[in-house]
Tab-separated table of C-alpha atoms in Angstrom:
chain	number	residue	atom	x	y	z
A	201	GLN	CA	-23.673	6.570	9.464
A	202	SER	CA	-23.995	3.668	11.334
A	203	ALA	CA	-21.643	0.700	10.944
A	204	LEU	CA	-22.731	-1.762	9.131
A	205	THR	CA	-23.830	-5.124	11.102
A	206	GLN	CA	-21.034	-8.002	11.275
A	207	PRO	CA	-20.993	-11.141	13.398
A	208	PRO	CA	-18.298	-10.620	16.149
A	209	SER	CA	-16.611	-13.782	15.121
A	210	VAL	CA	-17.348	-17.487	12.843
A	211	SER	CA	-15.006	-20.816	12.887
A	212	GLY	CA	-15.489	-23.675	10.706
A	213	SER	CA	-12.514	-26.647	9.725
A	214	PRO	CA	-10.525	-26.631	6.799
A	215	GLY	CA	-12.571	-27.766	3.857
A	216	GLN	CA	-15.028	-26.667	5.376
A	217	SER	CA	-17.651	-23.871	3.952
A	218	VAL	CA	-17.947	-20.810	5.861
A	219	THR	CA	-20.625	-17.478	5.876
A	220	ILE	CA	-19.970	-13.596	7.074
A	221	SER	CA	-22.922	-11.462	6.739
A	222	CYS	CA	-23.090	-7.913	6.972
A	223	THR	CA	-26.208	-6.021	7.395
A	224	GLY	CA	-27.410	-2.638	6.608
A	225	THR	CA	-29.856	-0.046	5.753
A	226	SER	CA	-31.892	1.028	2.765
A	227	SER	CA	-29.173	4.256	2.334
A	228	ASP	CA	-26.402	2.176	1.426
A	229	VAL	CA	-26.146	-1.935	1.698
A	230	GLY	CA	-29.979	-2.144	0.323
A	231	ILE	CA	-29.248	0.388	-2.958
A	232	TYR	CA	-25.991	0.692	-4.412
A	233	ASP	CA	-24.514	-2.785	-5.376
A	234	ARG	CA	-21.721	-1.103	-4.475
A	235	VAL	CA	-20.487	-3.653	-1.428
A	236	SER	CA	-16.863	-4.259	-1.021
A	237	TRP	CA	-14.669	-6.726	1.468
A	238	TYR	CA	-11.685	-7.061	3.345
A	239	GLN	CA	-8.965	-9.365	4.626
A	240	GLN	CA	-7.068	-8.283	7.843
A	241	PRO	CA	-4.016	-11.273	8.834
A	242	PRO	CA	-3.145	-9.477	12.482
A	243	GLY	CA	-0.322	-7.184	11.792
A	244	THR	CA	-1.293	-6.430	8.456
A	245	ALA	CA	-2.477	-4.021	6.394
A	246	PRO	CA	-6.095	-4.390	4.606
A	247	LYS	CA	-6.281	-6.634	1.261
A	248	LEU	CA	-9.531	-5.803	-1.227
A	249	VAL	CA	-11.193	-9.017	-1.216
A	250	ILE	CA	-13.768	-8.504	-3.205
A	251	TYR	CA	-15.960	-5.715	-4.675
A	252	GLU	CA	-19.133	-4.615	-6.737
A	253	VAL	CA	-20.892	-7.738	-3.886
A	254	THR	CA	-19.503	-10.189	-6.440
A	255	THR	CA	-16.399	-9.641	-8.874
A	256	ARG	CA	-13.266	-11.141	-7.182
A	257	PRO	CA	-9.858	-8.735	-7.657
A	258	SER	CA	-7.427	-10.077	-9.847
A	259	GLY	CA	-4.853	-12.992	-7.374
A	260	VAL	CA	-8.065	-13.825	-5.144
A	261	PRO	CA	-8.790	-17.630	-5.031
A	262	ASP	CA	-12.278	-18.880	-6.574
A	263	ARG	CA	-12.432	-20.215	-2.492
A	264	PHE	CA	-13.786	-16.529	-1.792
A	265	SER	CA	-17.132	-15.378	-3.461
A	266	GLY	CA	-20.168	-12.416	-2.348
A	267	SER	CA	-24.131	-11.639	-2.483
A	268	LYS	CA	-26.199	-10.127	-1.301
A	269	SER	CA	-29.811	-9.772	-0.842
A	270	GLY	CA	-32.533	-6.478	0.000
A	271	ASN	CA	-29.686	-5.214	3.322
A	272	THR	CA	-27.622	-7.918	3.491
A	273	ALA	CA	-24.425	-8.921	1.762
A	274	SER	CA	-22.324	-12.215	2.535
A	275	LEU	CA	-19.041	-13.453	1.807
A	276	THR	CA	-18.485	-16.807	1.673
A	277	ILE	CA	-15.043	-18.358	2.030
A	278	SER	CA	-15.344	-22.187	0.389
A	279	GLY	CA	-13.134	-25.963	1.394
A	280	LEU	CA	-10.989	-22.725	4.090
A	281	GLN	CA	-7.484	-23.163	4.812
A	282	ALA	CA	-5.398	-22.318	7.739
A	283	GLU	CA	-4.449	-19.389	6.058
A	284	ASP	CA	-7.660	-17.302	5.336
A	285	GLU	CA	-7.763	-17.319	9.900
A	286	ALA	CA	-8.574	-13.023	9.536
A	287	ASP	CA	-10.289	-10.426	9.954
A	288	TYR	CA	-12.754	-9.907	7.550
A	289	TYR	CA	-14.445	-6.578	7.259
A	290	CYS	CA	-17.967	-5.439	5.440
A	291	SER	CA	-18.020	-1.616	3.299
A	292	SER	CA	-20.389	-0.241	1.614
A	293	TYR	CA	-21.217	2.794	-0.607
A	294	THR	CA	-23.919	5.260	0.904
A	295	THR	CA	-26.187	7.875	0.038
A	296	SER	CA	-23.910	9.902	1.684
A	297	ASN	CA	-21.122	10.231	-1.090
A	298	THR	CA	-19.343	8.639	1.656
A	299	TRP	CA	-18.008	4.983	2.631
A	300	VAL	CA	-18.681	3.115	5.743
A	301	PHE	CA	-17.155	0.171	7.333
A	302	GLY	CA	-18.807	-3.025	9.397
A	303	GLY	CA	-17.080	-3.630	12.392
A	304	GLY	CA	-16.034	-6.286	11.926
A	305	THR	CA	-15.500	-10.407	11.729
A	306	LYS	CA	-12.807	-13.677	13.551
A	307	LEU	CA	-12.496	-15.816	10.722
A	308	THR	CA	-11.064	-18.850	13.055
A	309	VAL	CA	-9.428	-21.710	11.349
A	310	LEU	CA	-10.838	-24.922	13.214
B	939	GLU	CA	3.167	-2.542	-8.376
B	940	VAL	CA	1.110	-0.013	-6.296
B	941	GLN	CA	3.336	1.664	-3.581
B	942	LEU	CA	2.011	4.157	-0.845
B	943	VAL	CA	3.833	5.504	2.023
B	944	GLU	CA	2.201	7.207	4.941
B	945	SER	CA	3.944	9.065	6.817
B	946	GLY	CA	3.829	12.441	9.210
B	947	GLY	CA	2.070	10.161	12.629
B	948	GLY	CA	4.119	10.429	16.115
B	949	LEU	CA	2.224	12.211	19.396
B	950	VAL	CA	-0.443	14.899	19.587
B	951	GLN	CA	-2.351	16.604	21.699
B	952	PRO	CA	-5.464	16.354	22.639
B	953	GLY	CA	-6.660	20.456	20.283
B	954	GLY	CA	-3.349	20.251	18.492
B	955	SER	CA	-2.745	19.298	15.034
B	956	LEU	CA	-0.968	17.097	12.247
B	957	ARG	CA	-0.272	16.684	8.844
B	958	LEU	CA	-0.194	13.106	7.074
B	959	SER	CA	0.949	12.554	3.627
B	960	CYS	CA	0.892	9.984	0.982
B	961	SER	CA	3.493	9.015	-1.125
B	962	ALA	CA	2.283	7.724	-4.284
B	963	SER	CA	3.645	4.864	-7.216
B	964	GLY	CA	3.663	2.084	-8.784
B	965	PHE	CA	0.733	3.412	-10.674
B	966	SER	CA	-0.786	7.011	-12.681
B	967	PHE	CA	-1.643	8.258	-9.784
B	968	SER	CA	-4.294	11.286	-10.822
B	969	ILE	CA	-6.775	8.666	-12.523
B	970	PHE	CA	-7.988	7.678	-9.060
B	971	ALA	CA	-9.491	8.716	-5.777
B	972	MET	CA	-7.950	8.635	-2.445
B	973	HIS	CA	-9.022	7.995	0.333
B	974	TRP	CA	-8.123	7.505	4.075
B	975	VAL	CA	-9.431	4.853	6.272
B	976	ARG	CA	-8.306	5.001	9.855
B	977	GLN	CA	-8.172	2.261	12.574
B	978	ALA	CA	-8.445	2.256	16.292
B	979	PRO	CA	-5.977	0.242	18.636
B	980	GLY	CA	-7.743	-3.087	18.234
B	981	LYS	CA	-10.517	-2.004	15.980
B	982	GLY	CA	-12.232	-1.948	13.351
B	983	LEU	CA	-12.348	-0.220	9.891
B	984	GLU	CA	-13.230	3.368	10.688
B	985	TYR	CA	-13.609	5.650	6.662
B	986	VAL	CA	-11.996	8.764	6.767
B	987	SER	CA	-11.874	10.987	3.701
B	988	THR	CA	-11.698	10.983	-0.044
B	989	ILE	CA	-10.671	12.807	-2.749
B	990	THR	CA	-11.471	12.432	-6.639
B	991	SER	CA	-8.770	12.263	-9.093
B	992	LEU	CA	-9.024	15.289	-9.983
B	993	GLY	CA	-9.673	17.140	-6.170
B	994	ASP	CA	-12.596	18.508	-7.525
B	995	SER	CA	-13.822	16.894	-4.791
B	996	THR	CA	-13.922	15.666	-2.058
B	997	TYR	CA	-16.687	14.075	0.992
B	998	TYR	CA	-15.823	13.059	4.557
B	999	ALA	CA	-16.600	11.118	7.591
B	1000	ASP	CA	-19.434	13.145	9.688
B	1001	SER	CA	-16.948	11.566	12.624
B	1002	VAL	CA	-14.292	14.590	11.404
B	1003	LYS	CA	-16.216	16.793	9.252
B	1004	GLY	CA	-15.004	20.924	9.879
B	1005	ARG	CA	-11.319	19.309	11.267
B	1006	PHE	CA	-9.832	17.215	8.741
B	1007	THR	CA	-8.202	18.357	5.338
B	1008	ILE	CA	-7.800	16.175	2.011
B	1009	SER	CA	-5.605	17.022	-0.289
B	1010	ARG	CA	-3.844	16.119	-3.158
B	1011	ASP	CA	-1.295	17.185	-5.214
B	1012	ASN	CA	-1.029	15.316	-9.124
B	1013	SER	CA	2.512	16.479	-9.819
B	1014	LYS	CA	4.053	15.320	-7.103
B	1015	ASN	CA	2.131	11.626	-7.094
B	1016	THR	CA	1.172	13.056	-2.875
B	1017	LEU	CA	-1.735	13.000	-0.588
B	1018	ASP	CA	-2.164	14.788	2.498
B	1019	LEU	CA	-4.529	14.649	5.676
B	1020	GLN	CA	-4.590	17.457	7.765
B	1021	MET	CA	-6.262	17.560	10.841
B	1022	SER	CA	-6.427	19.574	13.414
B	1023	SER	CA	-8.980	20.121	16.614
B	1024	LEU	CA	-6.867	16.818	17.220
B	1025	ARG	CA	-9.181	14.953	19.722
B	1026	ALA	CA	-7.917	10.836	22.339
B	1027	ASP	CA	-11.040	9.058	19.455
B	1028	ASP	CA	-8.604	10.529	17.157
B	1029	THR	CA	-5.804	8.130	17.588
B	1030	ALA	CA	-5.325	4.731	15.620
B	1031	VAL	CA	-3.119	4.130	11.951
B	1032	TYR	CA	-4.021	5.432	9.628
B	1033	TYR	CA	-4.296	3.635	5.900
B	1034	CYS	CA	-3.476	6.124	2.349
B	1035	VAL	CA	-5.793	4.067	0.313
B	1036	LYS	CA	-6.018	4.074	-3.864
B	1037	GLY	CA	-9.691	4.064	-5.176
B	1038	LEU	CA	-10.641	1.171	-7.520
B	1039	GLY	CA	-11.457	4.647	-10.408
B	1040	GLY	CA	-11.489	8.109	-10.334
B	1041	MET	CA	-14.815	8.669	-8.881
B	1042	VAL	CA	-15.582	8.967	-4.603
B	1043	VAL	CA	-17.862	5.848	-5.566
B	1044	SER	CA	-15.099	3.775	-6.675
B	1045	ALA	CA	-13.988	0.684	-4.037
B	1046	ILE	CA	-11.337	1.402	-1.760
B	1047	ALA	CA	-8.823	-0.823	-3.133
B	1048	ASP	CA	-4.886	-0.332	-2.598
B	1049	TRP	CA	-3.725	-0.635	1.167
B	1050	GLY	CA	-0.549	1.301	2.688
B	1051	GLN	CA	0.528	0.066	5.792
B	1052	GLY	CA	-0.340	3.052	7.695
B	1053	THR	CA	1.033	5.443	10.146
B	1054	LEU	CA	-0.032	5.803	13.672
B	1055	VAL	CA	-1.287	9.493	15.327
B	1056	THR	CA	-1.734	9.159	19.134
B	1057	VAL	CA	-3.637	11.858	20.651
B	1058	SER	CA	-2.651	12.074	24.278
B	1059	SER	CA	-1.100	14.944	27.403
């Protein structure tokens, strides 16, 4: 199972919005609404911020939102804050009954 | 509060074996699928394995299939990963992760702090 494709890095200024893409195939992102997003600040364990494409777990700010079109899912963070600076990973369920992750995107808040 | 505490990591020689354990608390362990995910130093996340809530189904990434075995003991709230024929590219922090539901399709949700496995001579 090949990793999902994410941009290596994105950046934005405080208050702005950024979008991170996650491109898969018709065997994962394109066929299932089982896409999740994780936030991982340096030196810490990942934290779930979006699951099933659009759902935020309790406690995650509504500045975080998810969407999907075809084989590409996206995470949008609006009203950027310094604390949002982290690595972000997408994942998707696959037709092999396993999960696959993206390569990760480093978000820099300028 | 969900708590997942991994143990068993360490230094092992190529070709060797190691058993990781995860002690779970703060939730009804027996009704949730559990996963192992790893992260090589400075690299991204990599899916390793899943076991369903009752332990009746297991799933593996191609990279570990035939070498790793996932298991659970719902009476002790523990999750294990038996690793054999270890290779240098198995070097990583291994995370124990709780699913959102009981089946493999349930999102990978709550993460432990991880345990480091180093495969080197």
